[in-house]
PDB file of C-alpha atoms in Angstrom:
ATOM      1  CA  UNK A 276      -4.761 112.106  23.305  1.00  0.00           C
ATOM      2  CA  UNK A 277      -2.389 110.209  25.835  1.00  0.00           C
ATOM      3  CA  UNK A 278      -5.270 108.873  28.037  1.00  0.00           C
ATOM      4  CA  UNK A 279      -7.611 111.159  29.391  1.00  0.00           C
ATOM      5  CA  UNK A 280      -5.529 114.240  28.367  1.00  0.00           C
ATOM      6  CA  UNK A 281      -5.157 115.922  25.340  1.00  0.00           C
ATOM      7  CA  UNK A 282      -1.566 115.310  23.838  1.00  0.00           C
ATOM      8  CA  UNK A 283      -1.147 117.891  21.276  1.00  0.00           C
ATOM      9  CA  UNK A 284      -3.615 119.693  19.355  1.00  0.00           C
ATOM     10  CA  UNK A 285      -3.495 118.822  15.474  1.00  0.00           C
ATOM     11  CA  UNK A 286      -4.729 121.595  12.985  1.00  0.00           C
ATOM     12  CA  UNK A 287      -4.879 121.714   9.414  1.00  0.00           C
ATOM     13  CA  UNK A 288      -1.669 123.725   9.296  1.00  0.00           C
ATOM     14  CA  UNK A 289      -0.294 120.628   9.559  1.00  0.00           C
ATOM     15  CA  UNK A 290      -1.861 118.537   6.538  1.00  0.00           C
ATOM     16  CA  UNK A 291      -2.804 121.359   4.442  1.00  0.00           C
ATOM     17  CA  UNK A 292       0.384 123.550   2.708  1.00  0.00           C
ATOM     18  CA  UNK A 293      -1.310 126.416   1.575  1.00  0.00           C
ATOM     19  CA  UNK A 294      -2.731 126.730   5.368  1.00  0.00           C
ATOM     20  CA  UNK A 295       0.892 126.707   6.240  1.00  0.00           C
ATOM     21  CA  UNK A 296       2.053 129.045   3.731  1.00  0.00           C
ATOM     22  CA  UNK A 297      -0.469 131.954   4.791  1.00  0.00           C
ATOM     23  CA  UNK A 298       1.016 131.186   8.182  1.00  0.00           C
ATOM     24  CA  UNK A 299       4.606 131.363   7.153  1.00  0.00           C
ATOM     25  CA  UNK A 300       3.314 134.895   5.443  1.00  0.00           C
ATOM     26  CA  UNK A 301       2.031 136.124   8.433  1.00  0.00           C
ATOM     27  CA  UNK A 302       4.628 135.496  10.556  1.00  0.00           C
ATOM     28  CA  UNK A 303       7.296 137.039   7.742  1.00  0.00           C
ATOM     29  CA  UNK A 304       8.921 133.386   7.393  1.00  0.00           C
ATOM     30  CA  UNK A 305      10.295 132.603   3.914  1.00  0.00           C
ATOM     31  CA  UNK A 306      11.456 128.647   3.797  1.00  0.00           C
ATOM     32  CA  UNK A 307      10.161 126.103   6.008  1.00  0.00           C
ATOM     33  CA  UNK A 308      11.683 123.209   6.221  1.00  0.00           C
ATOM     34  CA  UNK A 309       9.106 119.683   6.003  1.00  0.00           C
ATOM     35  CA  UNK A 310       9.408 116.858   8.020  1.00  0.00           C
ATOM     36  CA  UNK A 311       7.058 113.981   9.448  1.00  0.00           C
ATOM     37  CA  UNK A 312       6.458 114.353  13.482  1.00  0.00           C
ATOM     38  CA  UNK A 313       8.700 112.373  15.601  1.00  0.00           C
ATOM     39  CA  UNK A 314       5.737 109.910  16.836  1.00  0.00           C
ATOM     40  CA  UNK A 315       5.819 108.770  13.185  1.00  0.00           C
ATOM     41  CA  UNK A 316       9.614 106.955  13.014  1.00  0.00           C
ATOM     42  CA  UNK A 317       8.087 103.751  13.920  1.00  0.00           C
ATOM     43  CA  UNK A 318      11.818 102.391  15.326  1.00  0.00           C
ATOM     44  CA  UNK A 319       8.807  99.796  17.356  1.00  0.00           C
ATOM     45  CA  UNK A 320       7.863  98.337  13.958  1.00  0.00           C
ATOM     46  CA  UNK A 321       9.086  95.497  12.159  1.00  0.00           C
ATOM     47  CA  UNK A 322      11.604  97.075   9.684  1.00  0.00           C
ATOM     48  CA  UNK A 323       9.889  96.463   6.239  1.00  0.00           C
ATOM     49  CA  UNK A 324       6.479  97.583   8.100  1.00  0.00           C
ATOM     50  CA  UNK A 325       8.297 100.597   9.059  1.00  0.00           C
ATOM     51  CA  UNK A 326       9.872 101.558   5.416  1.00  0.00           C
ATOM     52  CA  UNK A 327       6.532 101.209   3.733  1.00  0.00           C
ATOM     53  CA  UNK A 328       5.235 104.079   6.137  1.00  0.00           C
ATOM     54  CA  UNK A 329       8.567 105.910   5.667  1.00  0.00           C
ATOM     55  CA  UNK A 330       8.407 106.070   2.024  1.00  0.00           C
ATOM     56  CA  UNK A 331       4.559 106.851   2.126  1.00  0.00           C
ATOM     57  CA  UNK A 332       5.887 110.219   4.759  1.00  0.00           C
ATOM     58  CA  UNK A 333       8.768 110.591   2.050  1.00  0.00           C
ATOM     59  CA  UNK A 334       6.893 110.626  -0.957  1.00  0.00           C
ATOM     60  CA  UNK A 335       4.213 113.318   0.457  1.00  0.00           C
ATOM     61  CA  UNK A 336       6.592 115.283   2.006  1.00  0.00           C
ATOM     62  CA  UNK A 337       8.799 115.350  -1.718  1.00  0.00           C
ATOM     63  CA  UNK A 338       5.335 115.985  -3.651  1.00  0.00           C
ATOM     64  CA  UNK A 339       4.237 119.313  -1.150  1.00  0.00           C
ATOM     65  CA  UNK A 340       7.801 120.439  -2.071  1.00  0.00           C
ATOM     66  CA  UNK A 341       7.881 119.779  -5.776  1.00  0.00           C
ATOM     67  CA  UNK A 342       4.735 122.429  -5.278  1.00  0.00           C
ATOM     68  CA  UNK A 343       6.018 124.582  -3.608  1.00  0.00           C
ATOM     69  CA  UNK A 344       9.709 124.616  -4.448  1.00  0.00           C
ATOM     70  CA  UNK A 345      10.231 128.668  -3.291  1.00  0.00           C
ATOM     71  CA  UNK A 346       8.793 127.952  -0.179  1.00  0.00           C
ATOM     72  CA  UNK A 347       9.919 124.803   1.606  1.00  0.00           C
ATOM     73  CA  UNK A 348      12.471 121.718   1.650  1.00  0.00           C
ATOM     74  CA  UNK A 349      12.200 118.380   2.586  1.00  0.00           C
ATOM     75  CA  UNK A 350      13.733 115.688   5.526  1.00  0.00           C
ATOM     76  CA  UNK A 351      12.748 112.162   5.031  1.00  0.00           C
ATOM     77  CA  UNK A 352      12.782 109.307   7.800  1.00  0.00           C
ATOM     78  CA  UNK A 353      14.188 106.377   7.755  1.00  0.00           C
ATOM     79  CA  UNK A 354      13.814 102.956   9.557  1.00  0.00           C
ATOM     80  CA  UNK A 355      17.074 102.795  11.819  1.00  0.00           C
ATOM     81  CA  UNK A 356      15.857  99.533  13.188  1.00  0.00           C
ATOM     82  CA  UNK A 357      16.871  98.078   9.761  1.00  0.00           C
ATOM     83  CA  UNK A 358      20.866  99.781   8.908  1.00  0.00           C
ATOM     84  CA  UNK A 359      20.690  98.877   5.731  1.00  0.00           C
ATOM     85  CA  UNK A 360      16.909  99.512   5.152  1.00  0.00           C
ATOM     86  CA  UNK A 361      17.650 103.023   6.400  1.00  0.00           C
ATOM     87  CA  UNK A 362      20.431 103.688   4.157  1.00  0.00           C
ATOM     88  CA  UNK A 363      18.502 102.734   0.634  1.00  0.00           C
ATOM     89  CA  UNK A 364      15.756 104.889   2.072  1.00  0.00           C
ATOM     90  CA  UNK A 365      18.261 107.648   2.748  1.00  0.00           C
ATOM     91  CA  UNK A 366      19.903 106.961  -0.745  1.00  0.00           C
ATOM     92  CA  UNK A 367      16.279 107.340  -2.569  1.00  0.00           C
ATOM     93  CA  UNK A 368      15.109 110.289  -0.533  1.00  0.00           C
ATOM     94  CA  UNK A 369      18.351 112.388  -1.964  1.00  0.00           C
ATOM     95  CA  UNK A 370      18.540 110.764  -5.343  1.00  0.00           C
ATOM     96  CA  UNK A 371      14.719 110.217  -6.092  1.00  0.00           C
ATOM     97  CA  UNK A 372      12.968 112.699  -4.056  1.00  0.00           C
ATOM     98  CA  UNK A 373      15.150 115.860  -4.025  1.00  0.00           C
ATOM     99  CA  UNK A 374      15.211 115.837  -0.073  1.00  0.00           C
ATOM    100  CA  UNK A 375      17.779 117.000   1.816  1.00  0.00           C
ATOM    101  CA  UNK A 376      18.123 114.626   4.464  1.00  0.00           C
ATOM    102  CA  UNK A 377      16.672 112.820   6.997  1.00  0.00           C
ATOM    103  CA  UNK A 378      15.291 113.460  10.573  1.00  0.00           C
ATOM    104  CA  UNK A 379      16.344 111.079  13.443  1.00  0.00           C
ATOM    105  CA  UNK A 380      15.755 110.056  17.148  1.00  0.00           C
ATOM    106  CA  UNK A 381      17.961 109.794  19.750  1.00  0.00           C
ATOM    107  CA  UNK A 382      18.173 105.707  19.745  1.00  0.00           C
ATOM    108  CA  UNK A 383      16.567 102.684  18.747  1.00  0.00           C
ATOM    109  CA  UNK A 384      14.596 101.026  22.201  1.00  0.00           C
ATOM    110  CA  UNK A 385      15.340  97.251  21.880  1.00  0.00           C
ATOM    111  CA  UNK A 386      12.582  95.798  20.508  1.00  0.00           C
ATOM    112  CA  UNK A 387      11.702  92.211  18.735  1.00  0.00           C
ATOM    113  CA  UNK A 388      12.503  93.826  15.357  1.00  0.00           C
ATOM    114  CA  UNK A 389      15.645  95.102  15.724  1.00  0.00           C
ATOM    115  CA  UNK A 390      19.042  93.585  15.494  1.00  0.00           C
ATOM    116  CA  UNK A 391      20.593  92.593  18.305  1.00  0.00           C
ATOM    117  CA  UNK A 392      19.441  92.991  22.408  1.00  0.00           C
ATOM    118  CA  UNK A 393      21.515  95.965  22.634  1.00  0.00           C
ATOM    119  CA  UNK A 394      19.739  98.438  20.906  1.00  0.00           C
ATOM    120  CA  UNK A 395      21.029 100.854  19.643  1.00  0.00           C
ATOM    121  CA  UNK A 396      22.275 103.925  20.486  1.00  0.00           C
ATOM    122  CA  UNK A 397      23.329 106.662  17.539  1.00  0.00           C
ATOM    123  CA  UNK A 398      27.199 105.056  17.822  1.00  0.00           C
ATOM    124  CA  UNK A 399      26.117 101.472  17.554  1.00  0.00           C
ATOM    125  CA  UNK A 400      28.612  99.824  14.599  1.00  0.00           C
ATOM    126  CA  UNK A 401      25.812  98.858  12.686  1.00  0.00           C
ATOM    127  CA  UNK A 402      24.646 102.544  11.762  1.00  0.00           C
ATOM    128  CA  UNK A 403      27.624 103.084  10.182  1.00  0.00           C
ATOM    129  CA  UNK A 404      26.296 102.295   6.818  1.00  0.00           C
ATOM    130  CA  UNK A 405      23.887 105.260   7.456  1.00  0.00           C
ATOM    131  CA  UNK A 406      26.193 107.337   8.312  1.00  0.00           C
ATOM    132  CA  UNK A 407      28.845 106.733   5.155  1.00  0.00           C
ATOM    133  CA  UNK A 408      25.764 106.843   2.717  1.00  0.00           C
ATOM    134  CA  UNK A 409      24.977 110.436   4.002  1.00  0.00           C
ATOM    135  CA  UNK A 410      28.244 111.417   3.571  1.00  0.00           C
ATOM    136  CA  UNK A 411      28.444 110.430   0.050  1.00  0.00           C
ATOM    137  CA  UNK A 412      25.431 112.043  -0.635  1.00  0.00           C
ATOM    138  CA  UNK A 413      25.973 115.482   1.296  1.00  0.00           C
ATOM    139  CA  UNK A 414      22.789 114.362   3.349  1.00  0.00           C
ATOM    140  CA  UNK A 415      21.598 116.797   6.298  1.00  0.00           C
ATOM    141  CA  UNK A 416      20.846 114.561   9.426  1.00  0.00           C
ATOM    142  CA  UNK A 417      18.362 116.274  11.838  1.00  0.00           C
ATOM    143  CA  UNK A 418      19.070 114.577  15.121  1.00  0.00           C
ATOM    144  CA  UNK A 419      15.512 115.143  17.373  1.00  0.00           C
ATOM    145  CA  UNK A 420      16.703 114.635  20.761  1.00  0.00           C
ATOM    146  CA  UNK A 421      14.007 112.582  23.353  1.00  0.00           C
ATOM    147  CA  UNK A 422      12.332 110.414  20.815  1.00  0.00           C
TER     148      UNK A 422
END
């Protein structure tokens, strides 16, 4: 709900993989790619607040795919408030997880938990270490525009 209205309507296709999988079935789909909803990226969040819920999304996500390898694959998230932060995430979702990548908003908003008061759009200098660490680890970046 946003207010009064009703936001978006959450069924168990969304929690529940075997729900999913019937509906992948019926609608002749094959692989299915995982990945938490963009609400969840928490760029608001105080960074280390924000990579406890990211590896909580990261670890589910990696355990529905480790059982159900033939059917989907996995994007993390990472806390882009926090470069660095984001980058070990990124690093432990490839090499501990078996994801393939991440998912990402547009930008950072400035907020009291991020660095600097000009927060931070995708070609902000201090992503760069995000950037370099997919790239050495052949990481997929999903960029979700409007978050």
């Amino acid at each position: 709900m946003v207010g009064d209205r009703v936001f978006r309507e959450i069924r168990e296709n969304v929690w529940d993989p075997k729900r999913r999988i019937e509906e992948m079935d019926a609608a002749g789909v094959s692989m299915q790619v995982l990945s938490t909803v963009p609400v969840m990226f928490s760029y608001w969040a105080k960074p280390k607040d924000a990579l406890d819920l990211s590896r909580f999304l990261n670890d589910h996500i990696a355990e529905v795919v480790r059982e159900n390898p033939s059917r989907f694959v996995g994007l993390g998230t990472v806390p882009l408030q926090d470069a660095d932060l984001a980058a070990q995430e990124l690093e432990r979702c490839m090499r501990e997880l078996g994801l393939c990548g991440v998912e990402i908003g547009t930008h950072v908003d400035p907020n009291e938990h991020c660095h600097g008061a000009d927060c931070r759009n995708l070609d902000h200098r201090s992503l760069d270490v995000v950037w370099k660490t997919a790239e050495q680890l052949n990481a997929a970046i999903l960029f979700i525009h409007g978050t």
